[in-house]
mmCIF file of C-alpha atoms in Angstrom:
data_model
loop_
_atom_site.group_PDB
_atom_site.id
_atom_site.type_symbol
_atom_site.label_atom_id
_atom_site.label_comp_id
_atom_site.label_asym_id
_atom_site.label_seq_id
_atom_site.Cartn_x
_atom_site.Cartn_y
_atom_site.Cartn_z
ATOM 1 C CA UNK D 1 4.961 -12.345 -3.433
ATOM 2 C CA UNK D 2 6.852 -15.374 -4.881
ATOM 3 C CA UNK D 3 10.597 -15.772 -3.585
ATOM 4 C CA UNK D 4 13.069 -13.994 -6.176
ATOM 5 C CA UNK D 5 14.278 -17.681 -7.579
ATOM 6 C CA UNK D 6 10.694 -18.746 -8.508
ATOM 7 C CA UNK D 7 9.857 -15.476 -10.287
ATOM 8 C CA UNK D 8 8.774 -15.894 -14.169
ATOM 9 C CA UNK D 9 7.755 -13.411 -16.552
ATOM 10 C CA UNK D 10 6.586 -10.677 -13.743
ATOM 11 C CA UNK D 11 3.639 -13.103 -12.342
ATOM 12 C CA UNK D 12 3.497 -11.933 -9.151
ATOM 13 C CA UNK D 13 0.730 -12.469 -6.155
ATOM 14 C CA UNK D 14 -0.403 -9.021 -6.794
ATOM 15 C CA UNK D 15 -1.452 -9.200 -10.251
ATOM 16 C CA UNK D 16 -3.112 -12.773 -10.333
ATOM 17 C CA UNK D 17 -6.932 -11.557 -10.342
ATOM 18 C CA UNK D 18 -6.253 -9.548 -12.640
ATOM 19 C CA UNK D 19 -4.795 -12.406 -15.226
ATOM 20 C CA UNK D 20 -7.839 -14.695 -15.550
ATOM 21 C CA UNK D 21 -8.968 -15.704 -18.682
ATOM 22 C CA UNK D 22 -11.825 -13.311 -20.182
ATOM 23 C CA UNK D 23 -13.617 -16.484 -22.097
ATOM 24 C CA UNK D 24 -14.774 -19.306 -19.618
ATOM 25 C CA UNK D 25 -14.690 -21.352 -22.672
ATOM 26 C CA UNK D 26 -10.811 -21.918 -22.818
ATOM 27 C CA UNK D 27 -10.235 -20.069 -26.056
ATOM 28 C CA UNK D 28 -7.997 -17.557 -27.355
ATOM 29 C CA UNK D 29 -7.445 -13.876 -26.190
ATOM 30 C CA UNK D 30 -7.472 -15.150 -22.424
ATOM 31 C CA UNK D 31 -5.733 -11.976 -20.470
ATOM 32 C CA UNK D 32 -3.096 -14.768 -19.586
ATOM 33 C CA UNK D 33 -1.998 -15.334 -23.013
ATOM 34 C CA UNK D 34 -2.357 -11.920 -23.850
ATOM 35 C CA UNK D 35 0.416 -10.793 -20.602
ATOM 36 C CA UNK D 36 3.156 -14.232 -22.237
ATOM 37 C CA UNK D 37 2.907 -13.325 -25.731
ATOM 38 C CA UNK D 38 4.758 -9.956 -25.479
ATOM 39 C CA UNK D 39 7.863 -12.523 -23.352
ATOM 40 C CA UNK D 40 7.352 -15.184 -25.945
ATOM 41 C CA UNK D 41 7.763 -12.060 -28.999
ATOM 42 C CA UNK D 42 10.971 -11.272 -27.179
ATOM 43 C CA UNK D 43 12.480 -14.591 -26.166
ATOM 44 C CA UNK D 44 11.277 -17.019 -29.464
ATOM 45 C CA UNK D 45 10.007 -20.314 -28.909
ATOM 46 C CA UNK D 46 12.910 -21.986 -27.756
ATOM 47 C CA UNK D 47 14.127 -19.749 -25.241
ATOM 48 C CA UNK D 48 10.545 -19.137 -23.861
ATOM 49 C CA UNK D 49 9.768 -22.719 -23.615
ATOM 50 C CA UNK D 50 13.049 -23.324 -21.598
ATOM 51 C CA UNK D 51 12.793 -20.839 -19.301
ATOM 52 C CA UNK D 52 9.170 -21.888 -18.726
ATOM 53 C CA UNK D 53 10.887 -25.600 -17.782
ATOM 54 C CA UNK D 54 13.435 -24.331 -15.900
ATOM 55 C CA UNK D 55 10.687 -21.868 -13.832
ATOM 56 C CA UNK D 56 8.351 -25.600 -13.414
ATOM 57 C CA UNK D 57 11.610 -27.507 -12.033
ATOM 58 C CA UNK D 58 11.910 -24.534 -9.713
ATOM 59 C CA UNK D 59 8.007 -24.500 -8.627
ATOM 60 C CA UNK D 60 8.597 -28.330 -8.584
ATOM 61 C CA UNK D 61 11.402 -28.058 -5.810
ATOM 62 C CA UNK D 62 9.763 -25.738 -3.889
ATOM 63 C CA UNK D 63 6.844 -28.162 -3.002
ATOM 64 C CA UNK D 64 9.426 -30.820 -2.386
ATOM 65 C CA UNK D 65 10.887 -28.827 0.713
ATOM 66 C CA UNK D 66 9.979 -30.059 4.125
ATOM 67 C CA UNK D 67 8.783 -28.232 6.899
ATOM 68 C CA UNK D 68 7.367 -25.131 6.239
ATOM 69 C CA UNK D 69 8.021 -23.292 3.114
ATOM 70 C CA UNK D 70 9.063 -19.683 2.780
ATOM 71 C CA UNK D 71 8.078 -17.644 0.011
ATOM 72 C CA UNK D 72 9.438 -14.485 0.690
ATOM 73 C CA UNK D 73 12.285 -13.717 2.912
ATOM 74 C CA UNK D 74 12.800 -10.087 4.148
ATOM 75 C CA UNK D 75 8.884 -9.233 2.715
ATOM 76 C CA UNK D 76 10.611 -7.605 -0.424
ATOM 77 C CA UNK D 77 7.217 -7.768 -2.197
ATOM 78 C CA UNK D 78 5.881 -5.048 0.185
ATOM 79 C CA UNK D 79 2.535 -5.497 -0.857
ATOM 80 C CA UNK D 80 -0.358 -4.068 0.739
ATOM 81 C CA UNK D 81 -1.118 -6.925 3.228
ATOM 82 C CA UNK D 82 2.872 -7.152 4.056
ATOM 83 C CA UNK D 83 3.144 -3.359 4.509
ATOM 84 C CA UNK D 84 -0.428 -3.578 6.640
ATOM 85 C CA UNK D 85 1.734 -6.175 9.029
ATOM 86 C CA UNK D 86 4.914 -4.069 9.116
ATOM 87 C CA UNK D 87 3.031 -1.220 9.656
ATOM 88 C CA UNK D 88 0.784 -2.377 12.794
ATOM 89 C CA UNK D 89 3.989 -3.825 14.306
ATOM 90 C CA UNK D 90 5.486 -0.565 14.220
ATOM 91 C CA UNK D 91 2.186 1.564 15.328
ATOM 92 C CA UNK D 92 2.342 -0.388 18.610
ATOM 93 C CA UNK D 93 5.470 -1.220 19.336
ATOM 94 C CA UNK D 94 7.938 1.281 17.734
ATOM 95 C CA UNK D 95 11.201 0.715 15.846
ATOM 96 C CA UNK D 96 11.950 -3.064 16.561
ATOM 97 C CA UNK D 97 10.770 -4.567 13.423
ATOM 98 C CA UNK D 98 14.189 -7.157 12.172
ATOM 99 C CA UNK D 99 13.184 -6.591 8.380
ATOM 100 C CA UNK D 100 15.784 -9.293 6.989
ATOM 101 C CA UNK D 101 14.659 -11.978 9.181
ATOM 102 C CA UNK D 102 10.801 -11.337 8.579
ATOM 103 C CA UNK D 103 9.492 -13.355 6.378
ATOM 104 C CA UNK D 104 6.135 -15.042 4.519
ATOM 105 C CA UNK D 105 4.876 -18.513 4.916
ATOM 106 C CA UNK D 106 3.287 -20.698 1.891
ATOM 107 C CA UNK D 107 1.524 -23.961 3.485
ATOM 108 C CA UNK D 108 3.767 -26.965 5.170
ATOM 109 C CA UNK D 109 5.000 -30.532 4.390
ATOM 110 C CA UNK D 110 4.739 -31.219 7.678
ATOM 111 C CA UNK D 111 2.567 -30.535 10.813
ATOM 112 C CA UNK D 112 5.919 -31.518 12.751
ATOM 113 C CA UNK D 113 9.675 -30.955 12.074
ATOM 114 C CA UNK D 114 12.788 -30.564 14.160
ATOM 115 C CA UNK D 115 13.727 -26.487 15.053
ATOM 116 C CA UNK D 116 16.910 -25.934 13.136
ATOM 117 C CA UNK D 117 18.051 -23.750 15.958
ATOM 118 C CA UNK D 118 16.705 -25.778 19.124
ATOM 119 C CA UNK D 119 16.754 -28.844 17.898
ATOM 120 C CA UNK D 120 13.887 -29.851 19.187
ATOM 121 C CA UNK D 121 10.305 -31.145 17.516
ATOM 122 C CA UNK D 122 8.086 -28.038 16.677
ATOM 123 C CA UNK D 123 5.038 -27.154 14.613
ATOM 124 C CA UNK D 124 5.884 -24.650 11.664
ATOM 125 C CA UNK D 125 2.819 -21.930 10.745
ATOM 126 C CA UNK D 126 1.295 -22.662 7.410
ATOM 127 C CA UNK D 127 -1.708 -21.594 5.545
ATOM 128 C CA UNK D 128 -4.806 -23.678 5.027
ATOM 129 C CA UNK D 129 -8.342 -24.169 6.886
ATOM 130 C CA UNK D 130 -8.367 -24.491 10.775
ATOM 131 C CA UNK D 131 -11.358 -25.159 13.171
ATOM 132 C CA UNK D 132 -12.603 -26.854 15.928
ATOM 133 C CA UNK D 133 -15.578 -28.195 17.086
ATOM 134 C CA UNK D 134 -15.413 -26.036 20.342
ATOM 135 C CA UNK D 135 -16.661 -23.539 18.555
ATOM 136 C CA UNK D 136 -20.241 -25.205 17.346
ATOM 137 C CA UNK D 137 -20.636 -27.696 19.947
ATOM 138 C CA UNK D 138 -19.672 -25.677 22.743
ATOM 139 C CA UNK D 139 -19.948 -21.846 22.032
ATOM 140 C CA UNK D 140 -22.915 -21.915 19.667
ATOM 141 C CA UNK D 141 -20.753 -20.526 16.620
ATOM 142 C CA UNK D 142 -22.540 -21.630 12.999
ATOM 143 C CA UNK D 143 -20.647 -24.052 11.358
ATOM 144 C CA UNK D 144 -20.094 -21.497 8.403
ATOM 145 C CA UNK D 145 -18.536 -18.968 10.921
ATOM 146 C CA UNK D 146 -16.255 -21.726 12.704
ATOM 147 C CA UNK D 147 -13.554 -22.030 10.056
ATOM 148 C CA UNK D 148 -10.092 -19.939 10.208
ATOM 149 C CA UNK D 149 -8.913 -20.235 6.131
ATOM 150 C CA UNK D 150 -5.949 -19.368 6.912
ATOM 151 C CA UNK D 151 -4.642 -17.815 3.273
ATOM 152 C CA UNK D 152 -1.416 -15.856 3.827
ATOM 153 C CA UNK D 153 1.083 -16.214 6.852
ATOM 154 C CA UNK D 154 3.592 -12.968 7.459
ATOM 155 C CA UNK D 155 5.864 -13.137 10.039
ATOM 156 C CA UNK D 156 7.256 -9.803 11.601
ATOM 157 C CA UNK D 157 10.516 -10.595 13.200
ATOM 158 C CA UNK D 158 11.371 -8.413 16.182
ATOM 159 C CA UNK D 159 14.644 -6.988 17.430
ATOM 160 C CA UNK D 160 15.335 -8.810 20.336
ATOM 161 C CA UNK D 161 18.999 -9.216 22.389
ATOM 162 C CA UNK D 162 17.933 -11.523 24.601
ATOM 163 C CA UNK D 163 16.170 -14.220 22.422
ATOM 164 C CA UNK D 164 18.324 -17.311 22.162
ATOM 165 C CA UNK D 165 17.714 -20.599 19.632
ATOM 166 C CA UNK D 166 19.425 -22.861 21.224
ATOM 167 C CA UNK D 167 18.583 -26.531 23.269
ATOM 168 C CA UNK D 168 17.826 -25.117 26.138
ATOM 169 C CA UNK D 169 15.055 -23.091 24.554
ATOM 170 C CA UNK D 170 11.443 -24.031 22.384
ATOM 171 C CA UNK D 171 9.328 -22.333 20.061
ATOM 172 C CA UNK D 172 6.024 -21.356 21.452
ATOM 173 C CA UNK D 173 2.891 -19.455 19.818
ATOM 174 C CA UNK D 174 0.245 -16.992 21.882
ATOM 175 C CA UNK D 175 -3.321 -16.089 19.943
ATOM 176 C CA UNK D 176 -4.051 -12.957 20.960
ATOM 177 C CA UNK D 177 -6.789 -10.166 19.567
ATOM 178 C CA UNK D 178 -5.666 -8.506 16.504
ATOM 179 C CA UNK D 179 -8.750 -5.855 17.648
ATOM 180 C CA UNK D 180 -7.094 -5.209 21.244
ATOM 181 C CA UNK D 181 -3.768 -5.693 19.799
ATOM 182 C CA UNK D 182 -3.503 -1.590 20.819
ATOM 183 C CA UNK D 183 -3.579 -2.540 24.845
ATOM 184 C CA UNK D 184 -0.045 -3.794 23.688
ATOM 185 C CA UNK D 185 1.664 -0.965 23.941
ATOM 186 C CA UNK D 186 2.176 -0.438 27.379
ATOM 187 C CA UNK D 187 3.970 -3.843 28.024
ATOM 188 C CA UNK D 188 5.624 -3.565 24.725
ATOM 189 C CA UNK D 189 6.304 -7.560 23.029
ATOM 190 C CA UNK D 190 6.636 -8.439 26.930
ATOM 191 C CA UNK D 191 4.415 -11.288 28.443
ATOM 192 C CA UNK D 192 2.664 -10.570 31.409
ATOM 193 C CA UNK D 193 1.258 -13.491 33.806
ATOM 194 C CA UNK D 194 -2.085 -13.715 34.351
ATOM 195 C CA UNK D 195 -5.125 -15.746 35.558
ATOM 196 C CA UNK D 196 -6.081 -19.091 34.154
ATOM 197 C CA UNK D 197 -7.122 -22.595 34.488
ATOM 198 C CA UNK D 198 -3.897 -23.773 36.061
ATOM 199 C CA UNK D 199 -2.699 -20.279 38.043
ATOM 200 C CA UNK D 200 -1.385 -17.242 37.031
ATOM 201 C CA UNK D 201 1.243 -17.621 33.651
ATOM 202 C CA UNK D 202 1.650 -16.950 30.638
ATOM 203 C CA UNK D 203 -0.244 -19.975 28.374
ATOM 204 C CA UNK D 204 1.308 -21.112 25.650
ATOM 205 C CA UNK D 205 1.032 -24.000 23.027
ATOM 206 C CA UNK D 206 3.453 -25.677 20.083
ATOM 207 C CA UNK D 207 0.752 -25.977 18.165
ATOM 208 C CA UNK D 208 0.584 -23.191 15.665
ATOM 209 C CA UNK D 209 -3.572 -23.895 14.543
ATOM 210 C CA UNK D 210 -3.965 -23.929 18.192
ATOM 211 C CA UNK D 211 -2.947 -20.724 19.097
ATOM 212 C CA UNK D 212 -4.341 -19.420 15.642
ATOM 213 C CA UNK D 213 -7.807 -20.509 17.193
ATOM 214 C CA UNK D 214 -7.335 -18.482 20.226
ATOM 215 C CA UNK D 215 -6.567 -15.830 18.272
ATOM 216 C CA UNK D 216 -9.856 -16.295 15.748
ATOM 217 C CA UNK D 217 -12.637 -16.298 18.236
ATOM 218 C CA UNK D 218 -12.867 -15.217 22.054
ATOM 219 C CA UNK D 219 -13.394 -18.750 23.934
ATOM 220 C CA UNK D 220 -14.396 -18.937 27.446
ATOM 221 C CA UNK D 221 -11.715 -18.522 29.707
ATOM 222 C CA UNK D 222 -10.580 -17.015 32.857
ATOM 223 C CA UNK D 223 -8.730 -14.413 31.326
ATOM 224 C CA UNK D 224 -12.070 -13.303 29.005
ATOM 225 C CA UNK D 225 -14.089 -13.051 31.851
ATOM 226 C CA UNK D 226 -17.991 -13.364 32.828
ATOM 227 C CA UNK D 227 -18.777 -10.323 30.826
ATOM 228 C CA UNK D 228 -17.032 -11.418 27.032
ATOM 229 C CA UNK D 229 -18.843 -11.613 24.235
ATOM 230 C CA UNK D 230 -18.388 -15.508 23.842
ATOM 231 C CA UNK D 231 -17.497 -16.453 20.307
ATOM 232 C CA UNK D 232 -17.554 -12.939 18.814
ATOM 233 C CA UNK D 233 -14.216 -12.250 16.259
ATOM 234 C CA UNK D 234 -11.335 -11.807 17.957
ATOM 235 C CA UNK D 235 -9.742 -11.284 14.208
ATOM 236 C CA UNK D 236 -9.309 -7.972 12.156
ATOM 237 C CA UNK D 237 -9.981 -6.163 8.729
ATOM 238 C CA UNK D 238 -7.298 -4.290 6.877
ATOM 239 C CA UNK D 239 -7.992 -0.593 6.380
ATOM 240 C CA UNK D 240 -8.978 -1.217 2.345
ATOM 241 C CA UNK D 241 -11.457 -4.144 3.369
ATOM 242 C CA UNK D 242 -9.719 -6.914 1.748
ATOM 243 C CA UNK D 243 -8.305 -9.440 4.567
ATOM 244 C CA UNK D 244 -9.450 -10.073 7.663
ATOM 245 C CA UNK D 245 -6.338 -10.955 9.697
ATOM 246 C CA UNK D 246 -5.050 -12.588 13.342
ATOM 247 C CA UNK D 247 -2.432 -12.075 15.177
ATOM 248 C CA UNK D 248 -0.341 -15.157 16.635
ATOM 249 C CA UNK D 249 2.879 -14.456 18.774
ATOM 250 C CA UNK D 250 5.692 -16.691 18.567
ATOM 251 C CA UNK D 251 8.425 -16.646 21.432
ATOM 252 C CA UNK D 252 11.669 -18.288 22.373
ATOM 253 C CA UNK D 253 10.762 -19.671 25.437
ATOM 254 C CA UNK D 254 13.417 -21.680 27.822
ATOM 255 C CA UNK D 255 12.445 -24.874 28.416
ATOM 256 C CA UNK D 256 13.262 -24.945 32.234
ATOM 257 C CA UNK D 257 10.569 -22.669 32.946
ATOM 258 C CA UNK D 258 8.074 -24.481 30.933
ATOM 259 C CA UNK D 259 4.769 -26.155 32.663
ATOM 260 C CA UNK D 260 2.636 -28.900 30.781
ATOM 261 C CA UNK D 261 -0.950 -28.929 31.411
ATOM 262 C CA UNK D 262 -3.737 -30.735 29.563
ATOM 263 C CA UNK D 263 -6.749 -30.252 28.994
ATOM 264 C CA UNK D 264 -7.340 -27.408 26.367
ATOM 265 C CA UNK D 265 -10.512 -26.575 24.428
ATOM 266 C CA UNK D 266 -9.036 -26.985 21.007
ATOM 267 C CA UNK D 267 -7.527 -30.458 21.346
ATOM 268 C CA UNK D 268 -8.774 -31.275 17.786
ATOM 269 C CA UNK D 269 -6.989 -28.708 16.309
ATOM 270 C CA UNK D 270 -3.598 -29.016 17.961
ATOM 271 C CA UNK D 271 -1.053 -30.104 15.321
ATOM 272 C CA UNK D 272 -0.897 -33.833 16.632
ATOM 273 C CA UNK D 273 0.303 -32.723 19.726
ATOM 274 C CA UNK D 274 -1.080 -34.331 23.109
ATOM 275 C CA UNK D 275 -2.715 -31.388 24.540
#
């Protein structure tokens, strides 16, 4: 799933677990030395030791990029948790899916960075542990249960006219319930007010591990109702058992029509922002 420029000698995401050494000693016949050794036959010492520099320099730049770093623009690696993504996009919402602008996310340099397109401060998605302590001190959630990891980010970019990135809007994220992601379909990617602390709206945050959390567990709120199942998994499983998964919306929102209210349940997992 690496981006085409930091590709070496067909190591690809895919193929990983199945490249770890056989002897936990650190001796020869490792299944990684046994996958180089057929590139090194071909190439000879010199030109397999310089690529290997050149592909280091290249991994070496890549961690030096700010903001959040892309791995894989227009999901050309298509692998099975990519083509799961695409693929539930598409189940509930048709046709709309902007291939060349979709794209996968490694981690981030920063938890803040300014929106090449608005201008303005956001908080890019990135991979990595999130959790709060809403969930233990306030919903009863074991501490082993409590913790989003956060492994792989995909974003599927959407066909959409009428979005603008421009100063006059911001980027926003919604957590929503990968299970009742199906009740989607009859709105299509359209928000639709409703109740909450503060009125009826649409509730939104720039912090991307905020809205991951709503999207990880059901918390108590007006739109959950009396009769949720506090706490339980608002996340997913793919159809072959191998990721669980959450669903996080990101929209263009104009900045005129934006209300700031504090006060949230995740404040300690908000990105530095004063929520």
């Amino acid at each position: 799933f690496w981006a085409e420029q930091l590709r070496c000698f067909d190591l690809l995401c895919e193929c990983l677990p199945d490249l770890l050494p056989v002897d936990a000693g650190g001796g020869g016949g490792g299944r990684w030395l046994k996958h180089l050794e057929v590139y090194y036959a071909q190439l000879g010492s010199a030109l397999f030791c310089k690529i290997c520099h050149a592909q280091a320099n290249a991994l070496l730049g890549f961690w030096r990029q700010k903001g959040a770093r892309i791995l894989d623009r227009g999901l050309k690696a298509n692998d099975a948790l990519q083509a799961h993504a695409l693929a539930t996009v598409q189940q509930v919402w048709g046709a709309i899916v902007d291939r060349a602008h979709s794209q996968e996310y490694c981690d981030r340099a920063a938890t803040k960075i300014i929106h090449s397109g608005t201008l303005t401060e956001y908080t890019p998605p990135g991979c990595g542990p999130i959790t709060s302590n809403y969930w233990t001190d306030s919903m009863g959630v074991a501490e082993d249960r409590a913790t989003a990891d956060i492994e792989r980010v995909v974003r599927v970019a959407l066909v959409n006219q009428s979005a603008k990135f421009d100063d006059t809007h911001v980027p926003l994220y919604h957590g929503i319930s990968a299970q009742g992601f199906g009740v989607w379909s009859k709105s299509g990617p359209r928000f639709v007010a409703y109740a909450g602390k503060f009125g009826d709206g649409v509730y939104l945050t720039p912090s991307f591990q905020m809205a991951c959390m709503y999207a990880f567990r059901t918390p108590r709120t007006m739109a959950a109702g009396a009769s949720a199942s506090l706490g339980a998994p608002r996340f997913a499983c793919t159809p072959d058992g191998r990721w669980n998964y959450m669903i996080v919306l990101q929209a263009m929102v104009r900045s005129s029509a934006v209300e700031k209210f504090a006060g949230t349940a995740f404040q300690d997992a908000g990105d530095g922002w004063d929520l």
